[in-house]
Tab-separated table of C-alpha atoms in Angstrom:
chain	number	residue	atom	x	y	z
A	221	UNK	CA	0.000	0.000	0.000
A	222	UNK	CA	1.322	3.222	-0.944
A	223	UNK	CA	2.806	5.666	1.807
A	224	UNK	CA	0.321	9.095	1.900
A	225	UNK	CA	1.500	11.691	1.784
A	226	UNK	CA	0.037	16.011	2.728
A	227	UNK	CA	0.656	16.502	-0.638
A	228	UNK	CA	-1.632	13.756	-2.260
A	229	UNK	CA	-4.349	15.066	0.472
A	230	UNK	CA	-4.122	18.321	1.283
A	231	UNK	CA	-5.698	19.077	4.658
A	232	UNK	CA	-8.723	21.286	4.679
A	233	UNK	CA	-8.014	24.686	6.055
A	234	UNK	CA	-11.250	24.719	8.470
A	235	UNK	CA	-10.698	22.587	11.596
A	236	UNK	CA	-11.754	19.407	11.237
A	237	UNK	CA	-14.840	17.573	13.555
A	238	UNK	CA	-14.917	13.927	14.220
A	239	UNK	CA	-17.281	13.689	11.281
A	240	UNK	CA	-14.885	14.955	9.047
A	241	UNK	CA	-12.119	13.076	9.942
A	242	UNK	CA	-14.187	10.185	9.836
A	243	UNK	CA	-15.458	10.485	6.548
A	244	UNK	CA	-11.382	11.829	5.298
A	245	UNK	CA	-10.088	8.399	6.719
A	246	UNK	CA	-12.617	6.410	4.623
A	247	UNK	CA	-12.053	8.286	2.020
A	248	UNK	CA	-8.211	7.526	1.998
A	249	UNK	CA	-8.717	4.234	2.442
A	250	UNK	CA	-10.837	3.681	-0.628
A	251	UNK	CA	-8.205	5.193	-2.734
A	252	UNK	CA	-5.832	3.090	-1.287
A	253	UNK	CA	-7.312	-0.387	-1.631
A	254	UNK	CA	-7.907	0.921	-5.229
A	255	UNK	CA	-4.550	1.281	-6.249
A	256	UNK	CA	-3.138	-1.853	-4.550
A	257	UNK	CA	-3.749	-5.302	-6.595
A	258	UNK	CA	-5.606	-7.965	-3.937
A	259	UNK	CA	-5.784	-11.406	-4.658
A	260	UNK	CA	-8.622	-11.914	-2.501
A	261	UNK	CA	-11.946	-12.304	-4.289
A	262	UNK	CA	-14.545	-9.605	-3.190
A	263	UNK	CA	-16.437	-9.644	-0.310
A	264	UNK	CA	-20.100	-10.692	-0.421
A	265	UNK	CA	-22.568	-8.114	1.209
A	266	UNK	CA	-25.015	-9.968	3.532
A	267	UNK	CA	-27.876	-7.531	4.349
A	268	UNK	CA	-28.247	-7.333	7.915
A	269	UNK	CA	-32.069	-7.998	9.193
A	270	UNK	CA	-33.422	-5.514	11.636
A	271	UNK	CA	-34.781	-7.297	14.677
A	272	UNK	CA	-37.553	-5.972	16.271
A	273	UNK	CA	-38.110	-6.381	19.694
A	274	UNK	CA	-40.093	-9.600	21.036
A	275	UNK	CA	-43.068	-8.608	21.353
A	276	UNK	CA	-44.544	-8.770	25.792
A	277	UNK	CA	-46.838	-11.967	26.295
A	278	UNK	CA	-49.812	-11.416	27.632
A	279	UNK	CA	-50.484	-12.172	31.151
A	280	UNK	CA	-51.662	-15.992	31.601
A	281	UNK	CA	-54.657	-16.358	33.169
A	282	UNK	CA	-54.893	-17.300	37.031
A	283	UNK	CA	-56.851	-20.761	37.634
A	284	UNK	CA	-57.838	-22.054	40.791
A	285	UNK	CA	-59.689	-24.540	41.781
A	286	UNK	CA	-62.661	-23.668	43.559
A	287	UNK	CA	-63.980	-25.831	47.427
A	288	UNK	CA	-67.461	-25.677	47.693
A	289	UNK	CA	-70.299	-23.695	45.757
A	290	UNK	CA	-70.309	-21.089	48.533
A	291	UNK	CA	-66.512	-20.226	47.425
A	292	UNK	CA	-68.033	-20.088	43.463
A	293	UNK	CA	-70.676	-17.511	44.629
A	294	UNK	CA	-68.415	-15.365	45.879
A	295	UNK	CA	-66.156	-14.697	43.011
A	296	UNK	CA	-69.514	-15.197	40.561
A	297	UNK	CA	-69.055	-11.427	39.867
A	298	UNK	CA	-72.736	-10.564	37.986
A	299	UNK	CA	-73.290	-14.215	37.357
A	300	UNK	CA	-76.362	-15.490	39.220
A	301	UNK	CA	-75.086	-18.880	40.486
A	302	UNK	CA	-77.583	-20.884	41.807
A	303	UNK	CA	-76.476	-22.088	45.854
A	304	UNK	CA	-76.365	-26.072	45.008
A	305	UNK	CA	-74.367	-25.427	41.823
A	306	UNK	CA	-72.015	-28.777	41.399
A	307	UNK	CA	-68.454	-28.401	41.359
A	308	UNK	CA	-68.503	-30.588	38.393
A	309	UNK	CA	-70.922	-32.262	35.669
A	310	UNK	CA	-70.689	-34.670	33.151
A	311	UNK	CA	-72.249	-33.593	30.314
A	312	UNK	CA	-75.002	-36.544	29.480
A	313	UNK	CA	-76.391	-37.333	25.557
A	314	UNK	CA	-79.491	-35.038	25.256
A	315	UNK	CA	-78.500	-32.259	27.508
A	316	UNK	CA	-78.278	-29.043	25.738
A	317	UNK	CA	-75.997	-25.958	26.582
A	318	UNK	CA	-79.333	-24.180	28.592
A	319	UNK	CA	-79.825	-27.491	30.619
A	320	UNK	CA	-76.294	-27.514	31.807
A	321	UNK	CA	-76.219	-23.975	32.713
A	322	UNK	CA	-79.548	-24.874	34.416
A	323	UNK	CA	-77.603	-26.379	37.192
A	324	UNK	CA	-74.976	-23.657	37.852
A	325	UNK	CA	-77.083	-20.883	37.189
A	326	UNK	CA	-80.569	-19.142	38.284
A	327	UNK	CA	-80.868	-17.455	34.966
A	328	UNK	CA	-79.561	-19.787	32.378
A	329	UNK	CA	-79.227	-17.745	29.209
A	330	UNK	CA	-76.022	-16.425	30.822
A	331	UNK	CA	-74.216	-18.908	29.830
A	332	UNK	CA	-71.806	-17.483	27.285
A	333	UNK	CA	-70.269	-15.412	29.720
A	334	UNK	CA	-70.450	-18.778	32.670
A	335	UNK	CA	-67.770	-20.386	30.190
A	336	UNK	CA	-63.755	-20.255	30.234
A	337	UNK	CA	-62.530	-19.551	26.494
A	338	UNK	CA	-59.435	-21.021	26.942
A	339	UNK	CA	-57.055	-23.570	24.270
A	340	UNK	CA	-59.907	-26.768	25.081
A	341	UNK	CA	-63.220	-24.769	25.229
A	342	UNK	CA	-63.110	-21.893	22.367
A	343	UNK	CA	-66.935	-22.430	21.595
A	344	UNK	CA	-68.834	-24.257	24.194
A	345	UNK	CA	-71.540	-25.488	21.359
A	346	UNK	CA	-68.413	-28.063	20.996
A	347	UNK	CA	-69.239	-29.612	24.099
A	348	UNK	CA	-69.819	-33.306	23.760
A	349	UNK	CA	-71.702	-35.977	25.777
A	350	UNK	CA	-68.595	-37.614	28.423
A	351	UNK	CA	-66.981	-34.229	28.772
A	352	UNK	CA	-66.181	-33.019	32.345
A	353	UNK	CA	-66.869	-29.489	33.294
A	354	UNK	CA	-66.062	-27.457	36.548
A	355	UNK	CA	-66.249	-24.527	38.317
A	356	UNK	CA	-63.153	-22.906	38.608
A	357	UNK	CA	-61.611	-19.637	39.441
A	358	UNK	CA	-60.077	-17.459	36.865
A	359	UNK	CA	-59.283	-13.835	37.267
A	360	UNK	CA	-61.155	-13.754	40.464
A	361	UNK	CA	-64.540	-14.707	38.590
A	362	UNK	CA	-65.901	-17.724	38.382
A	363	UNK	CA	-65.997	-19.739	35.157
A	364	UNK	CA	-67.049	-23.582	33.748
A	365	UNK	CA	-63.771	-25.013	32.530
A	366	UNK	CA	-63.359	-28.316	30.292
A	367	UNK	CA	-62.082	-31.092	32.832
A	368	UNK	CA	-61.369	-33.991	30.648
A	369	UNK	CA	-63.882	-36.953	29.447
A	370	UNK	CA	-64.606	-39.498	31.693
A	371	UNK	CA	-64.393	-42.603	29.638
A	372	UNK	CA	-60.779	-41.171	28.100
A	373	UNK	CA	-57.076	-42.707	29.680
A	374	UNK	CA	-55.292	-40.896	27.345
A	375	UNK	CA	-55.618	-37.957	24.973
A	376	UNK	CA	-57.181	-38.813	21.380
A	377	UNK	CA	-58.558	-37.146	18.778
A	378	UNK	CA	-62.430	-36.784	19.126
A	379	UNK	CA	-64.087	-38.967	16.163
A	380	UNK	CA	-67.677	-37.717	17.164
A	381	UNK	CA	-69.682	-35.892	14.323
A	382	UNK	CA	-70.709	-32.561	14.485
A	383	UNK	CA	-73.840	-32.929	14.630
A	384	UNK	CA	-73.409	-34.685	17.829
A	385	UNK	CA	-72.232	-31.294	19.719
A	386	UNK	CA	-74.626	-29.855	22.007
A	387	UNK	CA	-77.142	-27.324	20.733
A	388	UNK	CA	-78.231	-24.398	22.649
A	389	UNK	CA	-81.771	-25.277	22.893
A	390	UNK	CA	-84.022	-28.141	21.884
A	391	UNK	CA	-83.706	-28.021	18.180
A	392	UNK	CA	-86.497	-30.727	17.624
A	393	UNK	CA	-88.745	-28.743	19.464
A	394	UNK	CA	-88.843	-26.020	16.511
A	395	UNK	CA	-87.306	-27.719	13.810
A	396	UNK	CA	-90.702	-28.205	12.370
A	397	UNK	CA	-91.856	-24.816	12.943
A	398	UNK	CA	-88.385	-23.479	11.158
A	399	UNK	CA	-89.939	-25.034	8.124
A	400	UNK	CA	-93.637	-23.853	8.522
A	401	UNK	CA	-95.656	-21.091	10.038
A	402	UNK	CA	-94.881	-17.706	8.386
A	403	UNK	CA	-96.125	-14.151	8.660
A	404	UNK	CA	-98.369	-13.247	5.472
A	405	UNK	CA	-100.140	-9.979	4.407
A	406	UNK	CA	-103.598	-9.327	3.776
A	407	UNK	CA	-102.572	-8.877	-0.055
A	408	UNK	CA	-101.259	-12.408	-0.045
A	409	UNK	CA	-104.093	-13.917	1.464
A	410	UNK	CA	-106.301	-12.553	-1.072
A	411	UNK	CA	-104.182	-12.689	-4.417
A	412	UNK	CA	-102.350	-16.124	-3.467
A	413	UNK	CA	-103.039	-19.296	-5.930
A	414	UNK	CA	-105.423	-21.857	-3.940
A	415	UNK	CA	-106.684	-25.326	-3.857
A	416	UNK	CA	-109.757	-25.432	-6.106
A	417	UNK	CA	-110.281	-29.135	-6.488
A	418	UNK	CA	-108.970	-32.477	-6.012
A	419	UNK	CA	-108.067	-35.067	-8.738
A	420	UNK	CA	-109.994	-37.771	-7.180
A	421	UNK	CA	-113.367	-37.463	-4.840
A	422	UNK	CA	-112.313	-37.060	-1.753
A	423	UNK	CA	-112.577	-34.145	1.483
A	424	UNK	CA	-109.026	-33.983	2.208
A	425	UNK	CA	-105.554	-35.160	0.839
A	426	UNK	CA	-102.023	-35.659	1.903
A	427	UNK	CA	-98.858	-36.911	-0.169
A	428	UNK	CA	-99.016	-38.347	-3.783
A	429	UNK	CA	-102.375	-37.496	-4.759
A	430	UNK	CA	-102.940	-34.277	-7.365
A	431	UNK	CA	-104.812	-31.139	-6.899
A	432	UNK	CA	-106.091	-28.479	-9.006
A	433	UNK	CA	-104.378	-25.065	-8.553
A	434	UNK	CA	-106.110	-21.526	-9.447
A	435	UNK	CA	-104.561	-18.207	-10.451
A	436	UNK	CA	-100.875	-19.761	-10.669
A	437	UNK	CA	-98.859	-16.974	-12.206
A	438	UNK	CA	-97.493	-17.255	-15.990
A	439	UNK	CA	-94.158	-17.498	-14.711
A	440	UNK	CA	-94.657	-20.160	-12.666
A	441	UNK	CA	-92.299	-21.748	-10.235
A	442	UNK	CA	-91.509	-25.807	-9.548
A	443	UNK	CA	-92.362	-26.099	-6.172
A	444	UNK	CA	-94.495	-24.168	-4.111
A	445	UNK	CA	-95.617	-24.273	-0.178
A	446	UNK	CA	-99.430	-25.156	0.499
A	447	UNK	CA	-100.050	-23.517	4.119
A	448	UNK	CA	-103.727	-22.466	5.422
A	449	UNK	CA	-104.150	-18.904	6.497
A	450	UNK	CA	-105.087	-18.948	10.003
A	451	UNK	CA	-105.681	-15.999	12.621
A	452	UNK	CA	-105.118	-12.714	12.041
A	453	UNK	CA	-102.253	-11.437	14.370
A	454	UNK	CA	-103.045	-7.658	15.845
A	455	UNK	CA	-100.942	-5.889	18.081
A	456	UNK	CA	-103.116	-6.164	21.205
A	457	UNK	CA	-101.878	-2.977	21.868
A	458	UNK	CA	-102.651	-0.668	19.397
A	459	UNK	CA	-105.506	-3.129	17.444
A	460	UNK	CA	-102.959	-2.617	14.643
A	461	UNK	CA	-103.060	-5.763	11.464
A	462	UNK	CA	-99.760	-7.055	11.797
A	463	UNK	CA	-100.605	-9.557	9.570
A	464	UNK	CA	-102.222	-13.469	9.046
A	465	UNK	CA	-100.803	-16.434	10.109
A	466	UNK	CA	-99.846	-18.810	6.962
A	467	UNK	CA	-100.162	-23.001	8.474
A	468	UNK	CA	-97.877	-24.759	6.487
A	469	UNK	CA	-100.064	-28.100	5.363
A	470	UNK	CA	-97.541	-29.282	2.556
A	471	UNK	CA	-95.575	-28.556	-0.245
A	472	UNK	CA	-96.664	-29.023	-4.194
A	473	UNK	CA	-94.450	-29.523	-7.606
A	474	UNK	CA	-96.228	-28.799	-11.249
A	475	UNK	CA	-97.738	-31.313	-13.330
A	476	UNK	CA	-99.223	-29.412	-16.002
A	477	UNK	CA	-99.653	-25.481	-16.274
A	478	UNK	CA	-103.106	-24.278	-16.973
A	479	UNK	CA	-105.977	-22.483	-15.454
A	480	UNK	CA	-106.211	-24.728	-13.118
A	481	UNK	CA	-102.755	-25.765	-13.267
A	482	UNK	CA	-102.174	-29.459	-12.167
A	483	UNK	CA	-100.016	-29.728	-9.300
A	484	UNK	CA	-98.858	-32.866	-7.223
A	485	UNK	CA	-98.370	-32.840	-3.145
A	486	UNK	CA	-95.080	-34.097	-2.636
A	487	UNK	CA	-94.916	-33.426	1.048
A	488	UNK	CA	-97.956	-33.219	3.604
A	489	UNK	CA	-97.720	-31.708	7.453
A	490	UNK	CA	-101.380	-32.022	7.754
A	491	UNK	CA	-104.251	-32.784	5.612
A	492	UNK	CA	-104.474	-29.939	2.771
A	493	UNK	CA	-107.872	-28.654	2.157
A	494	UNK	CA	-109.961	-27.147	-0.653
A	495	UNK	CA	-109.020	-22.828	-0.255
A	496	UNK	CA	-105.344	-24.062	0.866
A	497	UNK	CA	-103.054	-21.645	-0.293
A	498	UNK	CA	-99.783	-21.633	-2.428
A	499	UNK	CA	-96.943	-19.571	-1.559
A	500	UNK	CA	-93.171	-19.380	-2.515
A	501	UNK	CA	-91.096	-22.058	-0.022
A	502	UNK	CA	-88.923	-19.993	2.264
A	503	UNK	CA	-84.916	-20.320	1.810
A	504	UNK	CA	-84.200	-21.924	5.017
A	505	UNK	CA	-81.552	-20.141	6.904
A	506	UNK	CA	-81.288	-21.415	10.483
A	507	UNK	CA	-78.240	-21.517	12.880
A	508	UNK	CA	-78.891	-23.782	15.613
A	509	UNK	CA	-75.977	-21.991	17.153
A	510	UNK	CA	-78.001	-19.520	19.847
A	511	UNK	CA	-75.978	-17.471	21.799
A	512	UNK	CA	-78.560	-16.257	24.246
A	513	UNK	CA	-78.455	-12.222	24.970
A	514	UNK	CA	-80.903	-9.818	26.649
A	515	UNK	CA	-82.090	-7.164	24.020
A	516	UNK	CA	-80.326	-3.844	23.399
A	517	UNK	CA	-83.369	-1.992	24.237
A	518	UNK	CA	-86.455	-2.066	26.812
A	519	UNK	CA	-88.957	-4.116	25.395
A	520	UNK	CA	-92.467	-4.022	26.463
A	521	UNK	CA	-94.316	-6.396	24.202
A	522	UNK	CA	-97.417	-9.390	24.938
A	523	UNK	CA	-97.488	-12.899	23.493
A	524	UNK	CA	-100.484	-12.641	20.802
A	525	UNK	CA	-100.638	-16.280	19.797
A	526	UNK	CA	-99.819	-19.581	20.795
A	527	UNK	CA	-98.732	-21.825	17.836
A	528	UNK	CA	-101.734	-25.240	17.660
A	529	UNK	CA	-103.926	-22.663	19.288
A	530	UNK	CA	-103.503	-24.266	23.057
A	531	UNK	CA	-104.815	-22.197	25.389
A	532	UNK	CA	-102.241	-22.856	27.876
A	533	UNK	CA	-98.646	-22.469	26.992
A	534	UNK	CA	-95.877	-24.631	28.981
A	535	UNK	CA	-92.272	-25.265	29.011
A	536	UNK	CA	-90.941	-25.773	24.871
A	537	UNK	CA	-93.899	-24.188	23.174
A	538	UNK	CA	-93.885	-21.590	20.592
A	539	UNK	CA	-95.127	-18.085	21.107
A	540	UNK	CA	-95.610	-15.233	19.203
A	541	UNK	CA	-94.825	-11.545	20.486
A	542	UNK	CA	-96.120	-8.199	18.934
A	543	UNK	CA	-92.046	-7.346	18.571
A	544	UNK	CA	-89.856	-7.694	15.574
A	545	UNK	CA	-86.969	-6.281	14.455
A	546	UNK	CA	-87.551	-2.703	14.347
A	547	UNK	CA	-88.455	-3.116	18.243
A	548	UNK	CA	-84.728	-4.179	18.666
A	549	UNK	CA	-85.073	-8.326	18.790
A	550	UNK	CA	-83.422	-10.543	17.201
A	551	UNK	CA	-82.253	-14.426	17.224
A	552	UNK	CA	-81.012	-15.056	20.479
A	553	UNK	CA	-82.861	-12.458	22.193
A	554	UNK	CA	-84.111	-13.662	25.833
A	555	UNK	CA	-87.217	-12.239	27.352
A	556	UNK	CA	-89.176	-12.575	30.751
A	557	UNK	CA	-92.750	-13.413	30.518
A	558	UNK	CA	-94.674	-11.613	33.360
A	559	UNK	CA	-98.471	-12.308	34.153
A	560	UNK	CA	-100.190	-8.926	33.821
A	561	UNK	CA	-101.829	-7.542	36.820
A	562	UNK	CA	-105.362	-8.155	37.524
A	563	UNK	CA	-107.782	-7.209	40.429
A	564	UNK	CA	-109.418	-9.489	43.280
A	565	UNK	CA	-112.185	-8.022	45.222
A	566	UNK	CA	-111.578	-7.141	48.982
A	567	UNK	CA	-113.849	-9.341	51.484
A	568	UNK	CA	-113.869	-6.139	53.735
A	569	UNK	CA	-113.832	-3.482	51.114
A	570	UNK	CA	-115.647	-1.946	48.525
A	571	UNK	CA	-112.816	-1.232	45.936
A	572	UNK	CA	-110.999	-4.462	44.322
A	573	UNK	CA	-107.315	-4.926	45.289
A	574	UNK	CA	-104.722	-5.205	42.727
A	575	UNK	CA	-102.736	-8.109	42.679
A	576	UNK	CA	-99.001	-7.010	41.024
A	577	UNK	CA	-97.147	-8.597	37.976
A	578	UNK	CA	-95.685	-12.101	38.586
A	579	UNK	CA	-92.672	-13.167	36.808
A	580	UNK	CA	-94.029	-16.401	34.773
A	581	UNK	CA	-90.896	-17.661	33.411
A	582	UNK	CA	-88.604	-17.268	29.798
A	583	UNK	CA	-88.308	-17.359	26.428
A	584	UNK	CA	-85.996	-16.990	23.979
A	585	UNK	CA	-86.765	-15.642	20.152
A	586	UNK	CA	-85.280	-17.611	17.392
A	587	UNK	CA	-87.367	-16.262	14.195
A	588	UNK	CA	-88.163	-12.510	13.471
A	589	UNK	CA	-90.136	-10.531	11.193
A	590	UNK	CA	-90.396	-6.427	11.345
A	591	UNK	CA	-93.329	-6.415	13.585
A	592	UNK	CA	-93.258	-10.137	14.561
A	593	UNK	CA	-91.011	-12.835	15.982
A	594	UNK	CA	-91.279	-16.204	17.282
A	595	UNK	CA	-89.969	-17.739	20.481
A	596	UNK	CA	-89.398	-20.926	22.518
A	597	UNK	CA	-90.484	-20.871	26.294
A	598	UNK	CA	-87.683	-22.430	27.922
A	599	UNK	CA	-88.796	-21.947	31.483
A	600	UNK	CA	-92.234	-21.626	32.920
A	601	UNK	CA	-93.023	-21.652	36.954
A	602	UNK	CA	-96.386	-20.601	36.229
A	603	UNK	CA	-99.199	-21.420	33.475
A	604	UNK	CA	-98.928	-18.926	30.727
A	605	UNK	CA	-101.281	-17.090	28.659
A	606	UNK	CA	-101.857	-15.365	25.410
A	607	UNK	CA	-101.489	-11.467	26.543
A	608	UNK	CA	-99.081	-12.448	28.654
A	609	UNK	CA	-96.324	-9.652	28.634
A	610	UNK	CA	-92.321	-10.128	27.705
A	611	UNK	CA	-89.994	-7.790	28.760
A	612	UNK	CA	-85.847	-6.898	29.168
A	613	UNK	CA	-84.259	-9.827	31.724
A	614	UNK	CA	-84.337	-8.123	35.597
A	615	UNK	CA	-81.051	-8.446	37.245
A	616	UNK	CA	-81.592	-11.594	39.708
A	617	UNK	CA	-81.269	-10.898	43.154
A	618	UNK	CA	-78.095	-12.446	45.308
């Protein structure tokens, strides 16, 4: 390497900073190397990576075991848990997610916030029959935890179907119903296609026999629903129409377009009648997955109907309400049924006494319309009624 020299790099007249002098040293010793031969083959550059840094875990969660039931109330936080809660259950074939939280819980449809989402448990409607649950601690609020399956030694992968997961509610109890009653206007009832005649001489028919259809529309359609329009349903209210209640009685397929058209009943619920009427089938779009919630909104509504017309309505029976959608309600949506007030006379007085509200039990809305919905009672401690009123959930007491 060549010797340098003041002459080959004359110094700058200005003082030099450290910056300068580091950037004249560099500078000399690129010149340098570039005069002097190297047998060495370049050097590769190898782009450094910038390493961020690791990014903080989060904080895992505390969980304890819990003693006795008294020790779960305590840390139940706004969780009503009921006093002989079980410190664990096995879940049984049948139960469904509201039955389990029936025995930790005095108001059931809290259970999506009664379960641990942890690495085992991410959606509780993945809970299978021979699962182990318990009440644990976690965060200082008490939660149901996965435990392990009973008849399992060691771990395996679970070879159950889906379908064999626990639903929220009784699905056969309104699978029907998904498939059936409807809300109709008054237009459809009167401009509808209906059941003029029957093929053969007879009062009533069901599957495989052929019917004659009237005003079926030029561009007719395959398939079509045959339901009977029932009651009309009025907001008790305001003795507003909400609409008519469509029966579902079967379903028809075309034979051969006319006026009457011949049509074929390829499904039957009930008997279909002369007058039935033909409507479009419904897309069915049901999730079985409910995740019960109170509504958004106060809701001050009455049960107007009672679906088979009982007069009584019980536990698993489906209601209709006087609230839809634009009231706020939705699938999921839990409601307390209240018997309204009435009056008693007085044995000693002249004016009647009135006898307050009782709560009646719940129910929990899985189909909605605008102005209408449909719901399942799941509880009832006393014998319900049409009029009957539904309102928000009221915080249980301790």
């Amino acid at each position: 390497m060549p010797k340098y020299n003041a002459s080959r790099f004359p110094l700058p007249r200005r003082p030099i900073t450290r910056l300068g002098l580091a950037t004249l040293l560099v500078t000399m010793l690129a010149a340098g190397c570039a005069s002097a031969p190297s047998s060495s083959p370049p050097a590769t550059v190898v782009p450094v990576a910038v390493v961020a840094p690791a990014a903080r875990r989060p904080t895992p969660a505390t969980v304890e075991p819990l003693a006795n039931a008294n020790s779960a109330r305590t840390y139940a936080g706004d969780l009503s848990l009921r006093e002989d809660a079980p410190l664990r259950y096995t879940v049984r074939k049948g139960d469904t997610l509201w039955d389990i939280a029936q025995h930790f819980l005095r108001d059931p449809w809290q259970w999506p916030e009664l379960w641990y989402t942890n690495s085992q448990v991410r959606n509780p409607h993945q809970i299978y029959p021979g699962d182990v649950l318990t009440l644990v601690r976690v965060n200082g609020q008490t939660r149901l935890a996965f435990d392990g399956v009973v008849d399992r030694l060691s771990p395996r992968i679970r070879e159950e179907n889906l379908d064999a997961a626990l639903p929220a509610i009784p699905i056969e109890a309104i699978r029907n119903f998904l498939r059936g009653p409807r809300l109709v206007t008054l237009e459809e009832t009167q401009t509808a296609p209906y059941v003029v005649a029957f093929a053969d001489e007879r009062l009533a028919v069901g599957a495989n026999n052929d019917v004659y259809v009237k005003n079926l529309p030029a561009e007719v359609a395959y398939n079509y629903a045959v339901v009977r329009v029932g009651e009309a349903y009025r907001d008790p209210d305001t003795r507003k129409l909400i609409g008519y209640e469509a029966i579902p009685t079967g379903e028809a397929e075309l034979r051969e377009p006319g006026q009457p058209a011949l049509m074929r009943i390829t499904k039957s619920s009930r008997e279909v009648l002369i007058a039935d009427r033909l409507l479009p089938i419904e897309a069915e779009s049901f999730d079985a997955n409910f995740y019960p919630h109170p509504p958004t909104t106060d809701i001050n509504g009455r049960i107007i109907s009672v679906y088979d017309g009982l007069s009584q309505i019980s536990q698993y029976q489906i209601v209709a309400l006087n609230r839809g959608t634009e009231h706020g309600l939705d699938p999921g949506t839990v409601l307390d049924i209240y018997q309204p007030a009435r009056s008693v006379p007085d044995p000693y007085g002249k004016k009647p006494v009135v006898l307050p509200e009782l709560r009646a039990g719940v129910l929990m809305v899985f189909k909605v319309t605008p102005l209408l919905s449909y719901g399942l009672v799941m509880n009832a401690t006393r014998a319900l009624h049409v009029l009957d009123k539904v309102r928000k959930p009221a915080p249980t007491a301790p």
